[in-house]
């Protein structure tokens, strides 16, 4: 699969986030996936890409011209696409990808997450969307969206359209499943039958 990874560009974050991105990059390669990313060498964006290639994987980077210097374009990418602007970047990353993995990030990552999430809720695509959040950075987001759902602002399947995971194993389980959901445990399956 072509797996799009959205993640942080900030260089001020804790090292554990960069290490997580590197682990994900290695796992993508070991599972035979191609990475689609923002084509930058900084922070988590750089870590996921370098680790993917180091483990023998292929990478496609998509970066707007205006960010080529700021985020330092990944010239070593197997394919580096320089776009005119942010919208074109997001469009190409979307079009090239079979599944989406969101790691801890800032508002750029959020913006990318929301586009894939909202379009999946609207039924415009069915590709897996997985959030990997081992340390709870996105817990307030989950609370916000839960509150929106409770007050009728969003559709019931808002949380069906995304797999919220805390480990790399869970994240890949959901990414590689046709529904984009986690494989239910035997206990969960038994509970569902009882219901
Ligand atoms: P951040 O999560 O803020 O560190 O940003 C992660 C990545 O998202 C960076 O490459 C940003 O340049 C990128 N980004 C921010 N806003 C947008 C946007 N509107 N469209 C596409 N990419 C964006």
Coordinates of C-alpha atoms and ligand atoms in Angstrom, one line a residue:
X1 CA 0.0 0.0 0.0
X2 CA 0.9 3.7 -0.3
X3 CA 0.6 4.9 3.3
X4 CA 0.4 8.6 4.0
X5 CA 1.8 9.7 7.3
X6 CA 1.0 13.1 8.7
X7 CA 3.2 14.2 11.6
X8 CA 5.0 17.0 13.3
X9 CA 7.4 19.5 11.8
X10 CA 8.3 21.2 15.0
X11 CA 11.8 20.7 16.3
X12 CA 10.9 21.7 19.9
X13 CA 9.1 18.5 20.8
X14 CA 10.2 15.7 23.1
X15 CA 12.5 13.1 21.5
X16 CA 10.0 10.3 22.1
X17 CA 7.8 11.7 19.3
X18 CA 10.6 11.6 16.9
X19 CA 11.6 8.1 17.9
X20 CA 8.0 7.0 17.4
X21 CA 8.0 8.4 13.9
X22 CA 11.2 6.5 13.2
X23 CA 9.7 3.3 14.5
X24 CA 6.7 3.8 12.2
X25 CA 8.9 4.4 9.2
X26 CA 10.8 1.2 9.8
X27 CA 7.6 -0.8 10.2
X28 CA 6.2 0.6 7.0
X29 CA 9.2 -0.6 5.1
X30 CA 9.2 -4.1 6.8
X31 CA 5.6 -4.5 5.8
X32 CA 6.3 -3.6 2.2
X33 CA 4.5 -0.3 2.2
X34 CA 5.5 2.9 0.4
X35 CA 5.5 6.1 2.5
X36 CA 3.8 9.2 1.2
X37 CA 4.8 12.2 3.3
X38 CA 5.2 15.9 3.3
X39 CA 8.7 15.7 1.8
X40 CA 10.5 17.4 4.6
X41 CA 13.6 16.4 6.6
X42 CA 12.7 18.2 9.9
X43 CA 11.5 16.6 13.1
X44 CA 9.1 13.6 12.8
X45 CA 8.6 14.2 9.1
X46 CA 12.3 13.6 8.5
X47 CA 12.5 10.7 11.0
X48 CA 9.7 8.6 9.5
X49 CA 11.1 9.1 6.0
X50 CA 14.8 8.3 6.8
X51 CA 13.8 5.3 8.9
X52 CA 11.6 4.0 6.1
X53 CA 14.4 4.2 3.5
X54 CA 17.0 2.8 5.9
X55 CA 14.8 -0.3 6.3
X56 CA 14.6 -0.7 2.5
X57 CA 11.3 1.1 1.9
X58 CA 10.3 3.6 -0.8
X59 CA 9.3 7.2 0.0
X60 CA 7.3 9.7 -1.9
X61 CA 7.6 13.3 -0.6
X62 CA 5.2 16.2 -1.6
X63 CA 6.3 19.7 -0.5
X64 CA 5.1 23.1 -1.5
X65 CA 7.7 25.4 -3.1
X66 CA 7.4 27.9 -0.3
X67 CA 8.4 25.3 2.3
X68 CA 11.4 23.8 0.4
X69 CA 13.8 25.8 2.5
X70 CA 11.9 26.1 5.7
X71 CA 11.1 22.4 6.2
X72 CA 14.2 21.4 4.2
X73 CA 13.1 19.3 1.2
X74 CA 13.9 15.7 1.2
X75 CA 16.1 15.4 -1.8
X76 CA 16.9 11.8 -1.1
X77 CA 13.3 10.8 -1.6
X78 CA 12.6 8.2 -4.3
X79 CA 10.1 10.7 -5.7
X80 CA 10.0 14.3 -4.6
X81 CA 7.0 16.4 -5.9
X82 CA 7.3 20.1 -5.4
X83 CA 3.9 21.8 -5.5
X84 CA 2.7 25.3 -6.1
X85 CA 0.9 25.6 -2.8
X86 CA -0.4 23.7 0.3
X87 CA -3.7 22.8 -1.3
X88 CA -2.0 21.1 -4.2
X89 CA 0.3 19.3 -1.7
X90 CA -2.7 17.9 0.3
X91 CA -4.5 16.9 -2.9
X92 CA -1.5 14.9 -4.2
X93 CA -0.9 13.3 -0.9
X94 CA -4.5 12.3 -0.8
X95 CA -4.6 11.1 -4.4
X96 CA -1.5 9.0 -4.0
X97 CA -2.5 7.2 -0.8
X98 CA -4.4 4.0 0.1
X99 CA -4.4 4.7 3.8
X100 CA -3.7 7.5 6.3
X101 CA -1.8 7.4 9.5
X102 CA -1.7 10.4 11.8
X103 CA 1.0 10.7 14.5
X104 CA 1.3 13.4 17.2
X105 CA 1.6 16.8 15.5
X106 CA 0.6 20.4 15.5
X107 CA -2.0 22.4 13.7
X108 CA -0.7 21.4 10.3
X109 CA -1.2 17.8 11.2
X110 CA -4.6 18.6 12.5
X111 CA -5.6 20.3 9.3
X112 CA -4.5 17.3 7.3
X113 CA -6.3 14.9 9.7
X114 CA -9.6 16.8 9.5
X115 CA -9.7 16.8 5.7
X116 CA -9.4 13.0 5.5
X117 CA -11.7 12.5 8.5
X118 CA -14.5 14.8 7.3
X119 CA -14.5 13.3 3.7
X120 CA -14.6 9.8 5.1
X121 CA -17.6 10.7 7.3
X122 CA -19.3 12.1 4.2
X123 CA -18.7 8.8 2.4
X124 CA -16.5 10.4 -0.2
X125 CA -13.9 7.7 0.4
X126 CA -13.5 4.5 2.5
X127 CA -9.7 4.4 3.0
X128 CA -8.5 3.6 6.4
X129 CA -7.7 6.6 8.7
X130 CA -5.7 5.7 11.8
X131 CA -4.5 8.0 14.6
X132 CA -1.6 6.7 16.7
X133 CA -1.4 8.6 19.9
X134 CA 0.5 6.7 22.6
X135 CA 0.8 9.6 25.1
X136 CA -2.7 11.1 24.8
X137 CA -1.8 14.4 23.0
X138 CA -5.1 14.1 21.2
X139 CA -7.3 13.2 24.2
X140 CA -8.8 16.8 24.3
X141 CA -9.7 16.4 20.6
X142 CA -11.6 13.2 21.4
X143 CA -13.4 15.0 24.2
X144 CA -14.3 17.9 22.0
X145 CA -15.7 15.7 19.2
X146 CA -17.6 13.6 21.8
X147 CA -19.2 16.8 23.1
X148 CA -20.1 17.8 19.6
X149 CA -21.7 14.4 19.0
X150 CA -23.6 14.6 22.3
X151 CA -25.0 17.9 21.2
X152 CA -25.9 16.7 17.7
X153 CA -23.3 18.7 15.8
X154 CA -21.7 15.6 14.2
X155 CA -22.9 12.3 12.7
X156 CA -23.1 9.2 14.8
X157 CA -20.3 7.4 12.9
X158 CA -17.7 10.1 13.5
X159 CA -15.7 7.7 15.6
X160 CA -16.3 4.8 13.1
X161 CA -14.5 6.8 10.5
X162 CA -11.2 6.8 12.4
X163 CA -9.3 4.2 14.4
X164 CA -7.9 5.7 17.6
X165 CA -4.8 3.6 18.5
X166 CA -2.0 3.7 21.1
X167 CA 0.5 1.2 19.8
X168 CA 2.2 0.7 16.5
X169 CA 0.9 -2.9 16.3
X170 CA -2.7 -1.7 16.7
X171 CA -2.1 1.1 14.2
X172 CA -0.9 -1.3 11.5
X173 CA -3.7 -3.7 12.3
X174 CA -6.2 -1.0 11.5
X175 CA -4.3 0.5 8.5
X176 CA -4.1 -2.9 6.8
X177 CA -7.7 -3.9 7.5
X178 CA -10.2 -3.2 4.7
X179 CA -12.5 -1.3 7.0
X180 CA -9.8 0.7 8.7
X181 CA -10.9 -0.6 12.0
X182 CA -9.1 -2.5 14.7
X183 CA -9.6 -6.3 14.5
X184 CA -12.0 -7.0 17.5
X185 CA -10.5 -9.2 20.2
X186 CA -12.2 -12.5 20.9
X187 CA -13.7 -10.9 24.1
X188 CA -15.1 -8.0 22.1
X189 CA -16.6 -10.4 19.5
X190 CA -18.2 -12.5 22.3
X191 CA -19.7 -9.3 23.8
X192 CA -21.1 -8.2 20.4
X193 CA -22.8 -11.6 20.0
X194 CA -24.3 -11.3 23.5
X195 CA -25.7 -7.8 22.6
Ligands
LIG1 P1 2.6 20.7 12.0 O1 1.7 19.6 12.5 O2 2.0 22.1 12.3 O3 4.0 20.5 12.5 O4 2.6 20.5 10.5 C1 2.9 19.3 9.8 C2 3.0 19.5 8.4 O5 1.7 20.0 7.9 C3 4.0 20.5 7.9 O6 4.6 20.0 6.7 C4 3.1 21.7 7.5 O7 3.8 22.5 6.5 C5 1.9 21.0 6.9 N1 0.8 21.9 6.8 C6 0.3 22.9 7.6 N2 -0.8 23.5 7.1 C7 -1.0 22.8 5.9 C8 -2.0 23.0 4.9 N3 -3.0 23.9 4.9 N4 -2.0 22.1 3.8 C9 -1.0 21.2 3.7 N5 0.0 21.0 4.6 C10 0.0 21.8 5.7

